[in-house]
XYZ file of C-alpha atoms in Angstrom:
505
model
C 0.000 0.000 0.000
C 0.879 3.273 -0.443
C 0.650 6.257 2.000
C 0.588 9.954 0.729
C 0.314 12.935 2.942
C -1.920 14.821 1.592
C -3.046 17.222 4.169
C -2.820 20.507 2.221
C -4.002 19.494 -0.853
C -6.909 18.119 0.761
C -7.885 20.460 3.478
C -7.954 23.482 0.181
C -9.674 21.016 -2.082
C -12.735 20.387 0.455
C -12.686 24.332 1.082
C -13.221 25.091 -2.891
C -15.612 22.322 -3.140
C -17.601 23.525 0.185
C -18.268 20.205 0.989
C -21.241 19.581 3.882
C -20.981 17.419 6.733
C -23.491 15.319 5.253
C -22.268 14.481 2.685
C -18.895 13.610 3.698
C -20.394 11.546 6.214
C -21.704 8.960 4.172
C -18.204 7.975 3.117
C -17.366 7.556 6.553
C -15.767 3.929 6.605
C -14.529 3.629 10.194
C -12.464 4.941 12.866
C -11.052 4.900 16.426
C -11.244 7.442 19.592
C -8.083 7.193 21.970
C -6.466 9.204 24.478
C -3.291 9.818 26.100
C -3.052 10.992 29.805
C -1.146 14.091 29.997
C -0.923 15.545 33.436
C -2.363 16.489 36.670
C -2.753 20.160 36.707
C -3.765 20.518 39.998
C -5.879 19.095 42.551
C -9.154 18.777 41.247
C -8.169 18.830 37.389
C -6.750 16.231 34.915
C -5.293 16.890 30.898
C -5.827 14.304 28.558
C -4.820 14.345 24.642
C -7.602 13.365 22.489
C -6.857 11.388 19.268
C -9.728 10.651 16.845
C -8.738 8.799 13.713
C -11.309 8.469 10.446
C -11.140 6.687 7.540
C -13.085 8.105 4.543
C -13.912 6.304 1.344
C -12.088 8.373 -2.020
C -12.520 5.762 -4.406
C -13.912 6.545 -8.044
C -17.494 6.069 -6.813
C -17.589 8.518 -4.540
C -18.621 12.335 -4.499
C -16.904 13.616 -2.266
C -13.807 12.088 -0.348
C -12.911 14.070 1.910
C -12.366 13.828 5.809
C -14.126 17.006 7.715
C -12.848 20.081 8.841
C -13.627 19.622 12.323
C -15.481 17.097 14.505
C -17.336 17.831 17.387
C -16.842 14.779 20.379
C -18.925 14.492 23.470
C -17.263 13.620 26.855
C -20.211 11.669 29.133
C -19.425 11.454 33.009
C -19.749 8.020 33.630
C -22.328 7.375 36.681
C -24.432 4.647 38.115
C -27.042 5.414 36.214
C -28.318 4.099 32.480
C -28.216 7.561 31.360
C -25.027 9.449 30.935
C -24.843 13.109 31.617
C -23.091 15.675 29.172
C -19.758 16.523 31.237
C -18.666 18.977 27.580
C -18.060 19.385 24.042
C -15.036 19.653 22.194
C -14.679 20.527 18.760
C -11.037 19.384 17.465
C -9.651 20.349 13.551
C -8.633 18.210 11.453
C -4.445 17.823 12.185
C -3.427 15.580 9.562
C -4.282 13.594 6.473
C -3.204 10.169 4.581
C -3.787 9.017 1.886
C -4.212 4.729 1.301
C -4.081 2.952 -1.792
C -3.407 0.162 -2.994
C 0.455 -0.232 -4.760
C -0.161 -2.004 -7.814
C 2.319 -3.142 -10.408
C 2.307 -2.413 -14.059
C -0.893 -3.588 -15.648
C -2.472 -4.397 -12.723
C -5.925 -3.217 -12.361
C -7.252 -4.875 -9.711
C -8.278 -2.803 -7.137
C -7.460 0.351 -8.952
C -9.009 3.287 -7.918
C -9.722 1.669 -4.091
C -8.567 4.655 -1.632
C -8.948 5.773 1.625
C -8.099 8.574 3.274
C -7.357 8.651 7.298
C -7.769 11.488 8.881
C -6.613 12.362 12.494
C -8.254 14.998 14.696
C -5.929 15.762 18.020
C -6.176 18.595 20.865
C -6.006 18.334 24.517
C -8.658 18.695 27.068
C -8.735 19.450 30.941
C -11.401 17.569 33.006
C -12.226 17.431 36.094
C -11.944 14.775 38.702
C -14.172 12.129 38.242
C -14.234 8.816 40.522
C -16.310 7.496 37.695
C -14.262 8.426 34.940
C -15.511 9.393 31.171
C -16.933 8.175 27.666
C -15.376 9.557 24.738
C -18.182 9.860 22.182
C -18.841 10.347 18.246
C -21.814 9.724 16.516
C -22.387 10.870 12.796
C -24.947 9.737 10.036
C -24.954 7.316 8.252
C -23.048 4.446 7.363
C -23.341 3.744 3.664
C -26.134 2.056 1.806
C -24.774 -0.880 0.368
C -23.274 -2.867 3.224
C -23.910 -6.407 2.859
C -24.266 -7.173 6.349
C -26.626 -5.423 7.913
C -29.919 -4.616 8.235
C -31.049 -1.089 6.671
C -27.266 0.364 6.306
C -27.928 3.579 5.051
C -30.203 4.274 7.869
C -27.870 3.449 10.319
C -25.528 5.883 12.035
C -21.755 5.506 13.197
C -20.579 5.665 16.505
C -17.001 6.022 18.045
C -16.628 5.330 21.638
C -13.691 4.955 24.344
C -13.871 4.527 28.097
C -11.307 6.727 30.287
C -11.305 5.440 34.421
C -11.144 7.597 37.254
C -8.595 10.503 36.688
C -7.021 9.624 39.520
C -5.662 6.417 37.591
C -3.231 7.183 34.914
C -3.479 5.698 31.897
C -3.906 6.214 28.492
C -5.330 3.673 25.558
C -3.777 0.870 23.237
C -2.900 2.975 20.290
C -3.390 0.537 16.875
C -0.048 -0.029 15.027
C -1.617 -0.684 11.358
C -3.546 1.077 8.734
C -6.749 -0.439 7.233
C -6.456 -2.493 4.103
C -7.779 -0.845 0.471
C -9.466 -4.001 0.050
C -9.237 -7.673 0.733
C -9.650 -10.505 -2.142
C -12.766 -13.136 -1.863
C -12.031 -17.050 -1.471
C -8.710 -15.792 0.193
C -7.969 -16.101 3.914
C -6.403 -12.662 4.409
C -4.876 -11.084 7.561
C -5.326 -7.646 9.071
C -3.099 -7.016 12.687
C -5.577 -5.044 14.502
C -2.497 -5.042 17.199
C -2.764 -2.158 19.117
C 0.426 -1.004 21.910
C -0.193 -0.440 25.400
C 1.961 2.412 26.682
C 1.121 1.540 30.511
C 1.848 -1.948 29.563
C -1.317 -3.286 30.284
C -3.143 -6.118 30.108
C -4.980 -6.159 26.641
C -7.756 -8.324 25.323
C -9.037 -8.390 21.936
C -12.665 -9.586 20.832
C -14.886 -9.272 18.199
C -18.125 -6.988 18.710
C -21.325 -5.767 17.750
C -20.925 -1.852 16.165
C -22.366 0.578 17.551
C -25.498 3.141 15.624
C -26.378 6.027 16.584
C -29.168 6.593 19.379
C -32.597 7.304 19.059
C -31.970 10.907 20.493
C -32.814 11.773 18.021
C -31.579 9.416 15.059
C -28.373 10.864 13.374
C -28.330 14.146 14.624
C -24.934 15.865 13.899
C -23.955 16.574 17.631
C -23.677 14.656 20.485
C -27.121 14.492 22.686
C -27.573 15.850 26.170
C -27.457 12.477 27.384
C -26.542 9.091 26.213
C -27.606 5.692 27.431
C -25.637 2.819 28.406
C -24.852 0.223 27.350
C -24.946 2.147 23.427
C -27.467 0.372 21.287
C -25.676 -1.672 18.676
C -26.491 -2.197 14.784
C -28.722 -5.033 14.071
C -27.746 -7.683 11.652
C -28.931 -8.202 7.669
C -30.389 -11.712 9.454
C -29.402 -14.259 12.004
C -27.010 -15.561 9.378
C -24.619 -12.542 10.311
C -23.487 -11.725 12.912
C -20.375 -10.830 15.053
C -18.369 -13.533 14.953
C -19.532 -14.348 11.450
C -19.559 -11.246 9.695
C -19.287 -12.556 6.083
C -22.098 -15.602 6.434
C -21.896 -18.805 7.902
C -19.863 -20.234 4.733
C -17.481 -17.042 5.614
C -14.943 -17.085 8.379
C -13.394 -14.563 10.758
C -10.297 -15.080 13.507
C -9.322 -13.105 16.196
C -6.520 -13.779 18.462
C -7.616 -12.371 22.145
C -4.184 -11.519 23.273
C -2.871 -10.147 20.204
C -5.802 -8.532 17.892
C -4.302 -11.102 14.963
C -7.337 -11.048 12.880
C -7.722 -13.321 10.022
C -10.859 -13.181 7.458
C -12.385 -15.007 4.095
C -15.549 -13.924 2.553
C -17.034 -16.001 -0.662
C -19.009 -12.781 -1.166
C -17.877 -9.595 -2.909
C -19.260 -6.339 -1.785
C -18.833 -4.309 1.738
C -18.915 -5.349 5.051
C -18.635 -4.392 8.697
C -16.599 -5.218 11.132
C -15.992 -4.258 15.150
C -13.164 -4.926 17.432
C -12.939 -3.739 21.051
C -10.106 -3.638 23.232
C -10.589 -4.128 26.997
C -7.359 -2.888 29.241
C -6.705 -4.592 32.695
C -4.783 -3.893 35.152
C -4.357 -5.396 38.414
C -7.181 -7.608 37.443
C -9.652 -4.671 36.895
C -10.933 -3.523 33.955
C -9.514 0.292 33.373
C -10.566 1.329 29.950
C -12.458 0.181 26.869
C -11.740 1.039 22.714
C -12.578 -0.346 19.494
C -12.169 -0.209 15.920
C -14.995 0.073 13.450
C -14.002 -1.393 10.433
C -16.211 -1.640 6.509
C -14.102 -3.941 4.329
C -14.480 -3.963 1.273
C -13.994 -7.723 -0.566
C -13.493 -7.741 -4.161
C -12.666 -10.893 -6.803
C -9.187 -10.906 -7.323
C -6.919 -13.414 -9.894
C -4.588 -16.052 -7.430
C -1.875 -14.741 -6.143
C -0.914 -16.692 -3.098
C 0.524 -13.911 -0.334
C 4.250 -14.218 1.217
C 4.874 -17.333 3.698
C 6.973 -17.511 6.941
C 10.191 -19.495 6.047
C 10.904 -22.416 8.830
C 14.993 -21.787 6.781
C 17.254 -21.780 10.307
C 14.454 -21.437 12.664
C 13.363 -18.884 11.213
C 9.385 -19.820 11.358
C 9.428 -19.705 15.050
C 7.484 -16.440 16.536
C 7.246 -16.618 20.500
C 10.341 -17.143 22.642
C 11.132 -17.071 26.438
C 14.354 -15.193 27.855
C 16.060 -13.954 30.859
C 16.424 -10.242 31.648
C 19.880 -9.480 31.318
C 19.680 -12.287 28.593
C 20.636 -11.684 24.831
C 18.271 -12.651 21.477
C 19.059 -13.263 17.716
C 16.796 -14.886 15.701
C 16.135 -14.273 11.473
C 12.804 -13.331 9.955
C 12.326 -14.874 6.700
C 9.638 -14.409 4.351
C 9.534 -16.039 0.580
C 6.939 -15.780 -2.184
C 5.541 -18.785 -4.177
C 5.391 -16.837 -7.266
C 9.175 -15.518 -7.026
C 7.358 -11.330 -6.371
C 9.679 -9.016 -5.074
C 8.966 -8.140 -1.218
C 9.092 -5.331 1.394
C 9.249 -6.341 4.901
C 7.606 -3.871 7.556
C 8.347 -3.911 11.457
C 6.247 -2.311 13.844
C 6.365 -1.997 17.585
C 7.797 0.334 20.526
C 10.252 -2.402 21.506
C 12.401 -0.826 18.775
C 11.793 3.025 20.157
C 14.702 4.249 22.636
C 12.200 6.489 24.190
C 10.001 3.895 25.183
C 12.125 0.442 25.583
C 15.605 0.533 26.562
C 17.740 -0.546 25.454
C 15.906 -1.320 22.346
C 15.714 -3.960 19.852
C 17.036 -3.500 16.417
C 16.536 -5.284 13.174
C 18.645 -4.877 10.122
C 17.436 -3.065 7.236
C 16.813 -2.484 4.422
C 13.955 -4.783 4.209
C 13.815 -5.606 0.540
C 14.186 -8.697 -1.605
C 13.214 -10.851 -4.890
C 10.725 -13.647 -4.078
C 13.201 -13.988 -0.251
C 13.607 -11.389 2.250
C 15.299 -11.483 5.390
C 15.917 -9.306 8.618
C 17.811 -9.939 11.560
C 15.965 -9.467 15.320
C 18.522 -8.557 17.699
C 17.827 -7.522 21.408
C 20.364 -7.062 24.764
C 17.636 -7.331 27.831
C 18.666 -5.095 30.323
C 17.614 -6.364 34.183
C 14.865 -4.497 34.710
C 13.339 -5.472 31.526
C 11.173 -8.524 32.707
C 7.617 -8.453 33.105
C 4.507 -10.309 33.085
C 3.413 -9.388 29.950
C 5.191 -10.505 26.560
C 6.939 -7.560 23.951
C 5.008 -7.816 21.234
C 6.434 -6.436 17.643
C 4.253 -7.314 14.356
C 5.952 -8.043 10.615
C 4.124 -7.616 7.496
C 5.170 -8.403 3.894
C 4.028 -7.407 1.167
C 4.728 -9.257 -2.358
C 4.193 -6.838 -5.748
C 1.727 -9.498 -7.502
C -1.865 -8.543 -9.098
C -3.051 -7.700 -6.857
C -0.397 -7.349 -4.197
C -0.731 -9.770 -1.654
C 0.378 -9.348 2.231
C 1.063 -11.531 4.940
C 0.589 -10.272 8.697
C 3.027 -11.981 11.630
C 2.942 -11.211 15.579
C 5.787 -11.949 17.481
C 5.938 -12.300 21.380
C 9.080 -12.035 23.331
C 8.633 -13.022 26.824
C 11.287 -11.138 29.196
C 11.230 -13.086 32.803
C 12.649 -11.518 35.927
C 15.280 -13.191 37.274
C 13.882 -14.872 40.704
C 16.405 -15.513 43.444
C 16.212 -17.765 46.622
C 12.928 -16.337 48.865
C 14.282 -17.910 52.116
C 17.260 -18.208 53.848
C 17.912 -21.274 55.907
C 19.501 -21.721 59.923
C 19.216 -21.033 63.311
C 16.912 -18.051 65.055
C 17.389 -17.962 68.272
C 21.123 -18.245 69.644
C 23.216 -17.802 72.708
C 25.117 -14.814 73.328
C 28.905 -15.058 71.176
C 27.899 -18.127 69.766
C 30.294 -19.246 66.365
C 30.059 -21.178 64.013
C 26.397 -21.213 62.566
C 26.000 -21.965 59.050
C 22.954 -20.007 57.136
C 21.958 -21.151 53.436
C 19.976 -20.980 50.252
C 19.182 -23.317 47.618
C 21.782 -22.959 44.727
C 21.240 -21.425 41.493
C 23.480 -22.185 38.720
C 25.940 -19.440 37.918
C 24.331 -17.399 40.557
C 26.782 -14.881 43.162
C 25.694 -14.409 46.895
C 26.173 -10.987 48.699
C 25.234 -11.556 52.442
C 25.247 -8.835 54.737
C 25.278 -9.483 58.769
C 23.987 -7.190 61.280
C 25.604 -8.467 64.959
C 27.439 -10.343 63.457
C 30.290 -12.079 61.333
C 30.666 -13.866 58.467
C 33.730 -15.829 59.096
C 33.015 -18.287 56.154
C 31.632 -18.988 52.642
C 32.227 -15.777 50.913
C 29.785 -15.505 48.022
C 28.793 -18.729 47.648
C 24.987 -19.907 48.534
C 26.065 -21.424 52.386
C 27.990 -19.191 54.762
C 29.343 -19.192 58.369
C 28.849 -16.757 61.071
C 30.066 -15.331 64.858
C 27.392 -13.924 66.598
C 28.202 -10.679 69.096
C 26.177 -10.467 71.940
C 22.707 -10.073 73.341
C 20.050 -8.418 71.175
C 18.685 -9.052 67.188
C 20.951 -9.978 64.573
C 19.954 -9.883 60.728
C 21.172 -12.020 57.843
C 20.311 -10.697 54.574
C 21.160 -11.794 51.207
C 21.217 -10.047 47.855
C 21.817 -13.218 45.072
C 23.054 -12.035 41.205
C 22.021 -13.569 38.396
C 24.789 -15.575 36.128
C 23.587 -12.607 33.398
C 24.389 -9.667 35.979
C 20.785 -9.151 37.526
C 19.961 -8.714 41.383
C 17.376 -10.327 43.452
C 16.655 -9.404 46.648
C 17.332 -8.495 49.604
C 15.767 -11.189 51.701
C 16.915 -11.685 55.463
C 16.267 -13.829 58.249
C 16.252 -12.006 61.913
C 18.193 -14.191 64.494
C 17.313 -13.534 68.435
C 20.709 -13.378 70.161
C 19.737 -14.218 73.687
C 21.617 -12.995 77.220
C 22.969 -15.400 79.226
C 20.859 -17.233 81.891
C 20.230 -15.091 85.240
């Protein structure tokens, strides 16, 4: 695919044409709300950036293809209640523009004049504490007519939605890390990531969903209502043959992977069709935000071109591993193509940003080849690197067939902490100067032991796992223990409290 900023040309184009917000709105294919948490500003208020992404139809069919000027959000205090009160409005401009299409070889005309255009709205907002938290909100008429999947299309509105918790808890949502897809070929199990990056690093799970519509108060008005109720009413389905989980039919099929947003999809249909994912965040256990990701895909009837495959070539097919912080990881990503296409290899994640990971990962580039390309992973763990969570980074290639074909891949790295003895072994209750007491942990291989003694000595054992010590006299003595990974990474401390006793009266 190819991306174009056109910003400029766009925003001047849709000011000649005096475009309405009607009629832009029924190219309205999809979008997202986020939000990134900004600062505290004082005691009783919170700043948030808003980020509200759109993605217009501009193919050949269509009038007018153009994102709007400005969009006009409601933020809903969340209560107790079914009914949401209006906590403000905020109008945000359009920021930026890009332009997606399809990059087809010579002669190729499948697909051909398939765009979209994203467009991304972003200001910042101060609200005010709220042990509830908000709802981000966006509703705009109407969805367009000739969606295969549900009922009465053209009468049905969009909505965008996302769920901030309490301002006292920082956090801000799982921003998506891929573009939607032109189009997608019928008969043809195709992949679209839907991976989206925590930057709290938490929990994320991934699930198909019913869309939302807009509310009956009243149906498809431009601006957000005084009120909204919850849960938001959803679209209804063309039928019970459709529905969520099977949004092309039941001789269609549709994948999700919970943990990752790995979506795959086949339709034996051409024409348009909707899809919905939402993202739930957890952390701690407790749900702390919601998104989604309103999707219309549009499936068309493409000539075989089988997309790129994973090699298995030097291990190369494997895509979750397990290490060590501290620990060190090279592995090769290679892709061929059945049909000898050239290829261009795209990696995407934060685990390659300084400012967020570090160290980073790197992978060698450039990320080009005929019908075989190749990149190199390469990561040094630091030790306070592990968590519970796995790094996630996603790979797609892309072959230059008709029409070009591309093949989606999540990786997971799982970074453990390095976990050291928990309890030290020997005696807890001693008489006054007594020598030669031995205190222990289990071994671990390759491991160093730094033991510190409070009252007394360590007269043997040095940095092994099993020392000896003196004791002074009367009162508490402490061992404690610090143990060091073979790959340079401390555990600890953990100590034992010994009662040195006085001597009988």
């Amino acid at each position: 695919m190819r991306h174009i900023n056109y910003r400029l040309f766009i925003l001047l184009l849709a000011a000649l044409l005096g475009f309405s917000n009607q009629g832009s709105a029924t190219h309205l294919m999809g979008g997202n709300l986020a939000y990134e948490y900004v600062m505290q500003v004082n005691d009783s208020t919170f700043r948030y950036k808003i980020i509200f992404k759109t993605y217009t139809n501009c193919g050949v069919n269509s009038n007018i293809p153009f994102p709007e000027a400005s969009v006009t959000l409601g933020i809903y205090r969340d209560t107790v209640t079914a009914n949401l009160p209006l906590q403000t409005l905020m109008t945000i401009n359009l920021t930026d523009t890009t332009l997606i299409e399809p990059a087809l070889p010579n002669s190729c005309t499948v697909g051909s004049g398939v765009c979209i255009i994203e467009g991304i709205y972003i200001d910042e907002i101060d609200l005010p504490k709220n042990y509830f938290g908000y709802h981000l909100y966006y509703n705009r008429c109407c969805r367009n007519g000739d969606i295969l999947n549900l009922d009465n299309p053209g009468g049905r509105g969009m909505v965008f939605h996302a769920y901030i918790p309490p301002t006292l808890v920082e956090n801000s949502s799982p921003v998506f890390s891929d573009l939607p897809m032109p189009f997608l070929c019928i008969d043809d199990t195709s992949s679209i990531l839907n991976t989206a990056f925590d930057p709290d690093g938490d929990q994320l799970l991934f699930a198909f969903v019913d869309p939302y519509e807009d509310g009956p108060y009243p149906p498809f008005q431009p601006n957000p209502p005084a009120t909204i109720s919850w849960p938001l009413p959803t679209v209804p389905w063309l039928n019970i043959t459709y529905n969520k989980n099977f949004p092309f039919g039941p001789n269609g099929y549709a994948y999700i992977n919970g943990a990752t947003g790995y979506s795959e999809y086949m339709s034996p249909d051409t024409g348009k069709f909707v899809v919905a994912v939402e993202i739930k965040e957890y952390r701690n256990n407790q749900l702390i935000g919601i998104s989604r990701r309103d999707m219309q895909l549009l499936l068309l009837d493409c000539p075989f071109n089988p997309p790129p495959s994973l090699s298995n070539i030097s291990g190369s097919g494997q895509t979750s591993y397990t290490i060590e912080e501290g620990d060190s990881l090279c592995f090769p990503i290679t892709f061929s193509d059945e049909f000898g296409d050239s290829l261009t290899m795209v990696v995407v994640s934060p685990i390659f940003d300084t400012s967020v990971t570090n160290p980073a990962a790197t992978v060698t580039t450039p990320v080009v080849g005929d019908s075989v390309v190749t990149s190199d992973f390469c990561w040094n763990t630091a030790c306070d690197q592990g968590q519970g969570l796995p790094y996630i980074f996603t790979v797609s290639v892309q072959d230059n067939g008709c029409p070009p074909k591309t093949k989606d891949v999540v990786y997971e790295i799982s970074v453990t902490d390095f976990v050291g003895p928990t309890t030290i072994t020997g005696v807890t209750s001693v008489c006054p100067f007594a020598t030669g007491l031995t205190y222990s942990v289990p071994s671990h291989p390759g491991a160093t032991y730094s033991w510190t003694i409070t009252g007394g000595t360590q007269v043997a054992g040095g940095t092994t796992n099993s020392i000896t010590v003196d004791w002074d006299g009367p009162g508490i003595g402490i061992v404690a223990l610090i143990t060091t990974s073979s790959l340079g990474c401390p555990d600890g401390p953990i100590n034992i409290n010994v009662t040195i006793n006085d001597y009988p009266a």
